[in-house]
Short mmCIF file of C-alpha atoms in Angstrom, two decimals:
data_model
loop_
_atom_site.label_atom_id
_atom_site.label_comp_id
_atom_site.label_asym_id
_atom_site.label_seq_id
_atom_site.Cartn_x
_atom_site.Cartn_y
_atom_site.Cartn_z
CA MET A 1 -21.91 52.49 36.95
CA ALA A 2 -19.36 49.81 37.82
CA TRP A 3 -20.29 47.34 40.33
CA ARG A 4 -18.11 46.95 43.54
CA ALA A 5 -17.77 44.02 45.66
CA ASN A 6 -19.73 45.29 48.38
CA ASP A 7 -22.62 46.40 46.29
CA THR A 8 -26.01 44.89 47.29
CA ARG A 9 -27.17 45.33 43.72
CA ALA A 10 -27.55 42.15 41.34
CA ARG A 11 -23.95 41.09 40.13
CA PRO A 12 -23.69 41.64 36.33
CA PHE A 13 -24.12 38.73 33.89
CA GLN A 14 -20.98 38.84 32.40
CA ALA A 15 -19.24 39.05 35.91
CA THR A 16 -21.21 36.01 37.00
CA LEU A 17 -20.08 34.01 33.88
CA ARG A 18 -16.19 34.85 34.38
CA PRO A 19 -15.53 32.11 37.17
CA LEU A 20 -17.59 29.54 35.13
CA ARG A 21 -15.39 30.20 32.04
CA HIS A 22 -12.26 29.70 34.23
CA ALA A 23 -13.38 26.52 35.64
CA CYS A 24 -14.30 25.18 31.97
CA ARG A 25 -10.64 26.00 31.25
CA PHE A 26 -9.05 24.22 34.19
CA ALA A 27 -11.37 21.19 33.42
CA ALA A 28 -10.14 21.05 29.82
CA ARG A 29 -6.45 21.10 30.98
CA ARG A 30 -7.23 18.63 33.61
CA HIS A 31 -8.93 16.12 31.19
CA PRO A 32 -7.07 16.38 27.85
CA VAL A 33 -8.30 12.87 26.68
CA LYS A 34 -11.84 14.29 26.48
CA ASN A 35 -10.54 17.08 24.38
CA ARG A 36 -8.16 15.61 22.05
CA TYR A 37 -10.40 16.43 18.85
CA ARG A 38 -10.02 20.09 19.84
CA GLU A 39 -6.30 19.99 19.39
CA LYS A 40 -6.39 21.38 16.09
CA PRO A 41 -9.31 23.89 15.80
CA MET A 42 -10.92 25.28 12.83
CA TYR A 43 -8.45 27.67 10.98
CA LEU A 44 -8.74 29.73 7.84
CA ARG A 45 -6.53 30.73 5.26
CA LYS A 46 -6.62 32.95 2.11
CA LEU A 47 -5.91 31.31 -1.15
CA ASN A 48 -4.17 32.71 -4.04
CA SER A 49 -7.23 32.98 -6.07
CA GLY A 50 -8.54 35.33 -3.31
CA ASN A 51 -11.20 33.00 -1.77
CA TRP A 52 -11.09 31.94 1.86
CA GLN A 53 -10.79 28.36 2.90
CA ALA A 54 -11.99 26.89 6.35
CA THR A 55 -10.65 23.57 7.48
CA VAL A 56 -12.12 21.87 10.58
CA ARG A 57 -10.96 18.32 12.04
CA ASP A 58 -13.50 15.65 13.27
CA ARG A 59 -13.19 13.31 16.15
CA ALA A 60 -11.27 10.97 13.86
CA GLY A 61 -8.75 13.67 13.05
CA LYS A 62 -9.79 13.93 9.46
CA ARG A 63 -9.85 17.23 7.93
CA HIS A 64 -12.79 18.88 6.32
CA SER A 65 -12.47 21.85 4.12
CA GLN A 66 -14.60 24.26 2.33
CA THR A 67 -13.66 27.47 0.18
CA PHE A 68 -15.93 30.55 0.33
CA PRO A 69 -15.48 34.13 -1.45
CA ARG A 70 -15.69 35.88 1.66
CA LYS A 71 -13.90 35.36 4.88
CA PHE A 72 -16.99 35.62 7.29
CA GLU A 73 -18.78 32.89 5.29
CA ALA A 74 -15.79 30.51 5.79
CA ARG A 75 -15.64 31.43 9.43
CA SER A 76 -19.38 30.96 9.82
CA TRP A 77 -19.12 27.55 8.10
CA GLY A 78 -16.29 26.38 10.19
CA GLY A 79 -17.79 27.41 13.19
CA GLU A 80 -21.00 25.32 12.36
CA MET A 81 -19.03 22.11 11.68
CA GLU A 82 -16.81 22.44 14.77
CA ALA A 83 -19.95 22.75 16.84
CA ALA A 84 -21.40 19.68 15.22
CA PHE A 85 -18.21 17.66 15.71
CA ILE A 86 -18.33 18.87 19.27
CA SER A 87 -22.04 18.24 20.16
CA ALA A 88 -21.95 14.63 18.21
CA PRO A 89 -22.72 12.23 20.61
CA VAL A 90 -20.03 9.49 21.65
CA HIS A 91 -21.01 6.41 23.55
CA HIS A 92 -19.00 4.32 25.91
CA PRO A 93 -20.95 1.35 26.70
CA TYR A 94 -18.20 -0.48 27.98
CA GLU A 95 -14.50 -0.69 28.21
CA THR A 96 -13.24 -3.37 25.76
CA THR A 97 -9.99 -4.92 25.68
CA PHE A 98 -7.98 -4.67 22.52
CA GLN A 99 -7.94 -8.60 22.11
CA THR A 100 -11.78 -8.49 22.03
CA TRP A 101 -12.13 -5.72 19.67
CA CYS A 102 -9.39 -7.07 17.57
CA ASP A 103 -11.14 -10.40 17.18
CA ARG A 104 -14.43 -8.70 16.06
CA TRP A 105 -12.60 -6.47 13.61
CA GLN A 106 -11.18 -9.38 11.88
CA GLU A 107 -14.46 -11.25 11.67
CA SER A 108 -15.97 -8.27 9.93
CA ARG A 109 -13.30 -7.58 7.30
CA VAL A 110 -13.89 -8.06 3.64
CA ALA A 111 -10.58 -8.73 1.82
CA GLN A 112 -8.77 -11.39 -0.33
CA PRO A 113 -7.78 -14.37 1.70
CA GLU A 114 -3.99 -13.82 0.72
CA THR A 115 -4.26 -10.31 2.56
CA LEU A 116 -6.19 -11.74 5.69
CA ARG A 117 -3.57 -14.29 6.03
CA GLY A 118 -0.87 -11.87 5.74
CA ASP A 119 -2.52 -9.53 8.15
CA ALA A 120 -3.28 -12.13 10.62
CA SER A 121 0.37 -13.04 10.96
CA SER A 122 1.28 -9.27 11.47
CA ILE A 123 -1.30 -8.96 14.23
CA ARG A 124 -0.29 -12.11 15.82
CA ILE A 125 3.53 -11.32 15.98
CA HIS A 126 3.75 -7.53 16.28
CA ILE A 127 0.34 -6.27 17.67
CA ILE A 128 -1.32 -8.62 20.13
CA PRO A 129 1.60 -9.44 22.22
CA TYR A 130 1.84 -5.36 23.12
CA TRP A 131 -1.73 -4.30 23.11
CA GLY A 132 -3.66 -7.56 23.69
CA ASN A 133 -4.79 -7.03 27.45
CA SER A 134 -4.75 -3.11 27.07
CA LYS A 135 -8.25 -1.28 27.18
CA VAL A 136 -9.04 0.31 23.65
CA GLN A 137 -10.10 3.39 25.64
CA HIS A 138 -6.81 3.75 27.47
CA ILE A 139 -4.50 3.63 24.22
CA SER A 140 -3.04 7.14 23.73
CA ARG A 141 -0.74 8.61 20.98
CA ILE A 142 2.25 8.47 22.93
CA GLU A 143 2.08 4.83 23.53
CA VAL A 144 1.54 3.88 20.09
CA GLN A 145 4.84 5.86 19.14
CA THR A 146 6.29 3.86 21.92
CA TRP A 147 5.40 0.69 20.52
CA VAL A 148 6.81 1.68 17.05
CA SER A 149 10.21 2.53 18.94
CA LYS A 150 10.19 -0.81 20.70
CA LEU A 151 9.57 -2.41 17.39
CA LEU A 152 12.55 -0.76 15.92
CA LEU A 153 14.80 -1.76 18.71
CA ARG A 154 13.81 -5.35 18.25
CA SER A 155 15.26 -5.01 14.82
CA VAL A 156 12.04 -5.25 13.01
CA GLY A 157 12.19 -4.26 9.49
CA GLY A 158 10.59 -1.05 8.24
CA SER A 159 8.10 -2.57 6.01
CA ALA A 160 6.98 -4.90 8.81
CA ILE A 161 6.71 -1.87 11.07
CA ARG A 162 4.57 0.08 8.40
CA ARG A 163 2.20 -2.81 7.85
CA ALA A 164 1.61 -3.41 11.59
CA TYR A 165 1.02 0.34 12.24
CA ASN A 166 -1.49 0.31 9.45
CA LEU A 167 -3.35 -2.50 10.89
CA LEU A 168 -3.29 -0.77 14.37
CA SER A 169 -4.35 2.55 12.84
CA ALA A 170 -7.38 0.67 10.74
CA LEU A 171 -8.39 -1.01 14.06
CA MET A 172 -8.63 2.28 15.85
CA ARG A 173 -10.66 3.91 13.25
CA ALA A 174 -13.08 1.31 13.29
CA ALA A 175 -13.15 1.87 16.89
CA VAL A 176 -14.13 5.62 16.25
CA ASP A 177 -16.75 4.62 13.92
CA GLU A 178 -18.01 2.15 16.47
CA GLY A 179 -18.14 4.84 19.14
CA LEU A 180 -15.65 3.11 21.48
CA ILE A 181 -13.36 5.99 21.43
CA GLU A 182 -13.58 9.64 20.56
CA VAL A 183 -10.49 10.04 18.38
CA SER A 184 -7.96 7.65 16.94
CA PRO A 185 -4.43 7.60 18.96
CA CYS A 186 -2.86 6.71 15.47
CA ARG A 187 -2.15 10.08 14.37
CA ARG A 188 1.28 12.27 13.65
CA ILE A 189 3.10 9.05 14.39
CA THR A 190 6.79 9.09 13.17
CA LEU A 191 7.75 5.89 11.35
CA PRO A 192 10.96 4.42 10.37
CA PRO A 193 12.05 5.58 6.73
CA GLN A 194 11.63 3.08 3.98
CA PRO A 195 14.50 3.46 1.51
CA PRO A 196 13.31 2.73 -2.25
CA GLN A 197 14.61 -0.73 -3.52
CA PRO A 198 15.91 -0.58 -6.99
CA PRO A 199 13.95 -3.33 -9.27
CA ARG A 200 15.80 -6.40 -9.56
CA TRP A 201 16.03 -7.42 -13.28
CA PHE A 202 18.11 -9.97 -15.26
CA THR A 203 20.31 -9.07 -18.26
CA VAL A 204 19.73 -10.81 -21.55
CA SER A 205 22.53 -13.36 -21.00
CA GLN A 206 21.45 -14.07 -17.48
CA ALA A 207 17.89 -14.58 -18.79
CA GLN A 208 19.03 -16.91 -21.39
CA ALA A 209 21.27 -18.72 -19.04
CA ILE A 210 18.02 -19.41 -16.76
CA LEU A 211 16.27 -20.69 -19.79
CA GLY A 212 18.68 -22.92 -20.75
CA GLU A 213 18.35 -24.66 -17.06
CA LEU A 214 14.52 -25.19 -17.43
CA ALA A 215 12.77 -28.13 -19.11
CA SER A 216 9.59 -28.02 -20.91
CA PRO A 217 6.95 -26.48 -20.33
CA TRP A 218 8.61 -24.56 -17.45
CA LYS A 219 10.92 -22.91 -20.46
CA GLU A 220 7.80 -21.75 -22.40
CA MET A 221 6.25 -20.48 -18.95
CA ALA A 222 9.44 -18.34 -18.14
CA LEU A 223 9.67 -16.98 -21.61
CA VAL A 224 5.99 -15.72 -21.50
CA GLY A 225 7.14 -14.28 -18.11
CA PHE A 226 10.20 -12.23 -19.50
CA TYR A 227 8.15 -11.05 -22.62
CA THR A 228 4.77 -10.05 -21.18
CA GLY A 229 5.73 -9.11 -17.59
CA LEU A 230 2.65 -10.97 -16.11
CA ARG A 231 2.71 -11.47 -12.31
CA TRP A 232 3.37 -15.08 -11.38
CA GLY A 233 -0.39 -15.56 -10.39
CA GLU A 234 -1.46 -14.33 -13.67
CA LEU A 235 1.06 -16.36 -15.37
CA SER A 236 -0.02 -19.60 -13.61
CA GLY A 237 -3.48 -18.52 -13.89
CA LEU A 238 -3.69 -17.86 -17.73
CA HIS A 239 -6.25 -20.03 -19.47
CA ALA A 240 -5.84 -20.91 -23.32
CA ASN A 241 -9.20 -19.21 -24.24
CA ARG A 242 -7.61 -15.77 -23.13
CA ILE A 243 -5.16 -16.22 -25.69
CA ASP A 244 -6.04 -14.03 -29.05
CA TRP A 245 -3.84 -16.01 -31.65
CA GLU A 246 -5.22 -13.43 -34.43
CA ARG A 247 -4.41 -10.43 -32.85
CA SER A 248 -1.21 -11.79 -30.68
CA THR A 249 -2.19 -10.91 -27.54
CA ILE A 250 -3.11 -12.32 -24.13
CA TYR A 251 -6.14 -10.94 -22.00
CA VAL A 252 -5.30 -10.90 -18.36
CA THR A 253 -8.22 -11.35 -16.08
CA ASP A 254 -7.87 -14.94 -14.08
CA VAL A 255 -5.32 -15.09 -11.24
CA ASN A 256 -3.88 -18.19 -9.59
CA THR A 257 -4.12 -17.73 -5.71
CA ARG A 258 -3.69 -20.11 -2.54
CA GLY A 259 -7.44 -20.46 -2.61
CA GLY A 260 -8.12 -21.30 -6.12
CA ILE A 261 -8.53 -19.21 -9.54
CA ARG A 262 -9.80 -16.19 -9.02
CA GLU A 263 -11.62 -14.61 -12.09
CA TYR A 264 -10.51 -11.07 -11.55
CA PRO A 265 -7.05 -9.52 -11.31
CA LYS A 266 -5.49 -7.54 -8.47
CA THR A 267 -6.76 -4.01 -9.59
CA SER A 268 -8.95 -2.54 -12.32
CA LYS A 269 -5.77 -1.58 -13.87
CA SER A 270 -4.77 -5.31 -13.95
CA CYS A 271 -7.31 -6.24 -16.07
CA ARG A 272 -5.61 -5.80 -19.59
CA GLU A 273 -4.33 -6.83 -22.95
CA VAL A 274 -0.70 -7.74 -23.33
CA PRO A 275 1.09 -8.27 -26.75
CA VAL A 276 2.76 -11.47 -27.43
CA PRO A 277 5.92 -11.94 -29.73
CA GLU A 278 5.11 -14.18 -32.66
CA HIS A 279 7.83 -16.82 -31.87
CA VAL A 280 6.50 -17.10 -27.97
CA LEU A 281 2.99 -17.64 -29.55
CA GLU A 282 4.38 -20.56 -31.80
CA LEU A 283 5.91 -22.24 -28.69
CA LEU A 284 2.34 -21.84 -26.84
CA ARG A 285 0.55 -23.18 -29.71
CA GLU A 286 2.84 -26.40 -29.74
CA HIS A 287 2.55 -26.64 -25.93
CA LEU A 288 -1.20 -26.50 -26.13
CA HIS A 289 -1.60 -28.98 -28.90
CA ALA A 290 -4.16 -31.71 -27.82
CA LYS A 291 -4.95 -29.75 -24.58
CA ASP A 292 -8.42 -28.30 -23.17
CA PRO A 293 -8.87 -25.36 -25.42
CA ARG A 294 -10.33 -23.67 -22.36
CA GLY A 295 -8.20 -24.94 -19.44
CA LEU A 296 -5.08 -23.79 -17.81
CA VAL A 297 -2.24 -23.27 -19.98
CA PHE A 298 0.42 -24.22 -17.46
CA THR A 299 -0.22 -27.26 -14.84
CA THR A 300 1.54 -29.63 -13.01
CA VAL A 301 3.38 -32.50 -14.70
CA THR A 302 4.28 -34.96 -12.00
CA LYS A 303 3.32 -38.40 -12.89
CA GLY A 304 0.00 -39.02 -11.16
CA ARG A 305 -0.74 -35.48 -10.53
CA GLU A 306 -0.85 -34.09 -14.06
CA GLY A 307 -3.16 -31.33 -15.18
CA ARG A 308 -3.37 -29.78 -11.56
CA ARG A 309 -3.24 -25.88 -10.74
CA LEU A 310 0.44 -24.92 -9.82
CA ASP A 311 1.04 -24.17 -6.29
CA GLY A 312 3.43 -20.89 -5.97
CA GLY A 313 5.63 -22.28 -3.09
CA ASN A 314 6.31 -25.73 -4.85
CA TRP A 315 6.92 -24.23 -8.17
CA ARG A 316 9.68 -21.89 -6.79
CA HIS A 317 11.46 -24.48 -4.76
CA GLN A 318 11.17 -27.49 -7.17
CA THR A 319 11.55 -25.57 -10.28
CA TRP A 320 12.70 -22.02 -10.20
CA TRP A 321 15.52 -21.98 -7.59
CA PRO A 322 17.25 -25.25 -8.80
CA ALA A 323 17.29 -23.44 -12.36
CA VAL A 324 18.46 -20.16 -10.75
CA ASP A 325 21.18 -22.08 -8.83
CA LYS A 326 22.86 -23.94 -11.73
CA ALA A 327 22.44 -20.99 -14.34
CA ARG A 328 26.05 -19.37 -15.24
CA TYR A 329 26.49 -16.57 -17.56
CA GLU A 330 29.71 -14.75 -18.94
CA ASP A 331 30.11 -11.12 -17.51
CA PRO A 332 31.62 -8.49 -19.68
CA GLN A 333 35.00 -9.03 -17.93
CA GLY A 334 34.90 -12.76 -19.36
CA GLN A 335 34.47 -14.43 -16.33
CA VAL A 336 31.62 -17.10 -15.94
CA ILE A 337 29.74 -16.61 -12.70
CA LYS A 338 26.53 -17.42 -11.20
CA VAL A 339 23.07 -15.63 -12.00
CA PRO A 340 21.69 -13.46 -9.26
CA HIS A 341 19.42 -15.03 -6.90
CA TYR A 342 16.30 -13.22 -7.90
CA PRO A 343 12.68 -14.54 -7.28
CA PRO A 344 10.27 -15.31 -10.06
CA HIS A 345 8.83 -11.76 -9.98
CA ALA A 346 12.09 -10.64 -11.41
CA MET A 347 10.96 -11.75 -14.70
CA ARG A 348 8.10 -8.81 -14.55
CA HIS A 349 10.84 -6.22 -13.63
CA THR A 350 12.97 -7.58 -16.51
CA CYS A 351 10.26 -7.10 -19.10
CA ALA A 352 10.00 -3.39 -17.84
CA SER A 353 13.40 -2.87 -17.65
CA TRP A 354 14.29 -4.13 -21.20
CA LEU A 355 11.46 -2.15 -22.74
CA VAL A 356 12.37 1.14 -21.14
CA GLN A 357 16.13 0.44 -22.08
CA ARG A 358 14.91 0.03 -25.85
CA GLY A 359 12.86 3.62 -25.52
CA VAL A 360 9.14 2.25 -24.79
CA SER A 361 7.77 5.07 -22.81
CA LEU A 362 6.83 4.64 -19.09
CA TYR A 363 3.09 5.31 -19.97
CA GLU A 364 3.21 2.23 -22.34
CA VAL A 365 5.06 0.29 -19.76
CA GLN A 366 2.54 1.08 -17.14
CA HIS A 367 -0.35 -0.11 -19.09
CA LEU A 368 1.37 -3.13 -20.10
CA LEU A 369 2.16 -4.05 -16.49
CA GLY A 370 -1.15 -3.02 -15.29
CA HIS A 371 0.13 -0.61 -12.55
CA GLU A 372 -2.65 1.44 -10.69
CA ASN A 373 -0.10 4.12 -9.92
CA PRO A 374 2.11 5.78 -12.16
CA GLN A 375 4.63 6.38 -9.52
CA THR A 376 5.09 2.62 -9.47
CA THR A 377 6.32 2.62 -12.97
CA GLN A 378 8.83 5.53 -12.35
CA ARG A 379 11.02 3.24 -10.75
CA TYR A 380 12.38 2.24 -14.23
CA ALA A 381 12.82 5.76 -15.46
CA HIS A 382 16.57 5.65 -14.79
CA LEU A 383 16.98 3.13 -17.56
CA ALA A 384 15.65 5.21 -20.22
CA PRO A 385 18.36 5.62 -22.97
CA GLY A 386 19.93 9.03 -23.14
CA ILE A 387 18.71 9.86 -19.46
CA HIS A 388 22.12 11.24 -18.60
CA HIS A 389 23.04 12.62 -22.33
CA GLN A 390 22.99 16.10 -21.44
CA ILE A 391 24.78 15.79 -18.20
CA ARG A 392 27.65 14.07 -19.94
CA HIS A 393 27.64 16.51 -22.68
CA ALA A 394 28.00 19.27 -19.95
CA TRP A 395 30.90 17.67 -18.40
CA SER A 396 32.73 17.19 -21.63
CA MET A 397 32.69 20.95 -21.85
CA TYR A 398 35.14 21.33 -18.83
CA ASP A 399 38.76 19.90 -18.60
CA LEU A 400 39.89 19.64 -15.03
#
């Protein structure tokens, strides 16, 4: 029998809960900050294999997926995970200013000194002026998007914006882990596009012009750079005992940094063996005559300061840039013009470009340069010989 409003009997349990459900839904709409992590609930999808995949997002916005042979198993797992995320305690011991949290976060970081210096500069210039006095708990996603838009209006470069945003995102993820906020506001943010930059490399005549302007031992140093593709830190941190004279190879492991010699390279792939041409080895053998067999191959030569570790900034301004500015070469039209104003890192791009043009596979070039990601080496793919042969052959079939 249906229950009526004027009935004196006990009200059914489901009817009693109905106003409570409406109140909960109204509260959720009135307080969206506390329910951000439920913006994308658990969802199911059927895979091509016939299995069912359940995906749930945690408070930090990270997706957790699991695959099951039956749909009800996937739904059951997703419900359990969602309930666990919802019931997980989130502590708000106090409201923290962004400046305070940023200082704590920077003190706890473990990274290379060069990385820390660059990140500190980005935080000081782009992040702290905008967020320094804000409460970490009050920063919303739309405010982060507005901050990115304001950086664009200030004509900040795309790479600088991406670096600053990545730092802000790391700060907010750490705040989630620390329990200061429930979910990071750095999600689904539209960043400025970053157009790919083609590698800058020298032609053979340009490289010869630069070598002609360099005095010994910098000429030998640049020659090793052109033939091996070592990074400048690897080149200036090369030790004599890392040269295998019998196998004509260099074992890359030591790197010259601002803080001193680091006994491991940039990544695990960067620790590698690099072949060296015989004529370059002969020049190195002459250069290292009567020198420390375990010392640095290239050191300072200034009177009174001989044998010291090279400084990257000083070497560029006192050695590399003057040679590049003086170098002249003859272009295909017979005109004598200046060499392009490329930095020392262009020697690395030059090495890869020459090898690809001579038919060396991208796989071999990747291992020679020590690239961790194969996509990094793909920038040289357009230089491979015959890359447009089929297209040109197809064009030859038409006569317009």
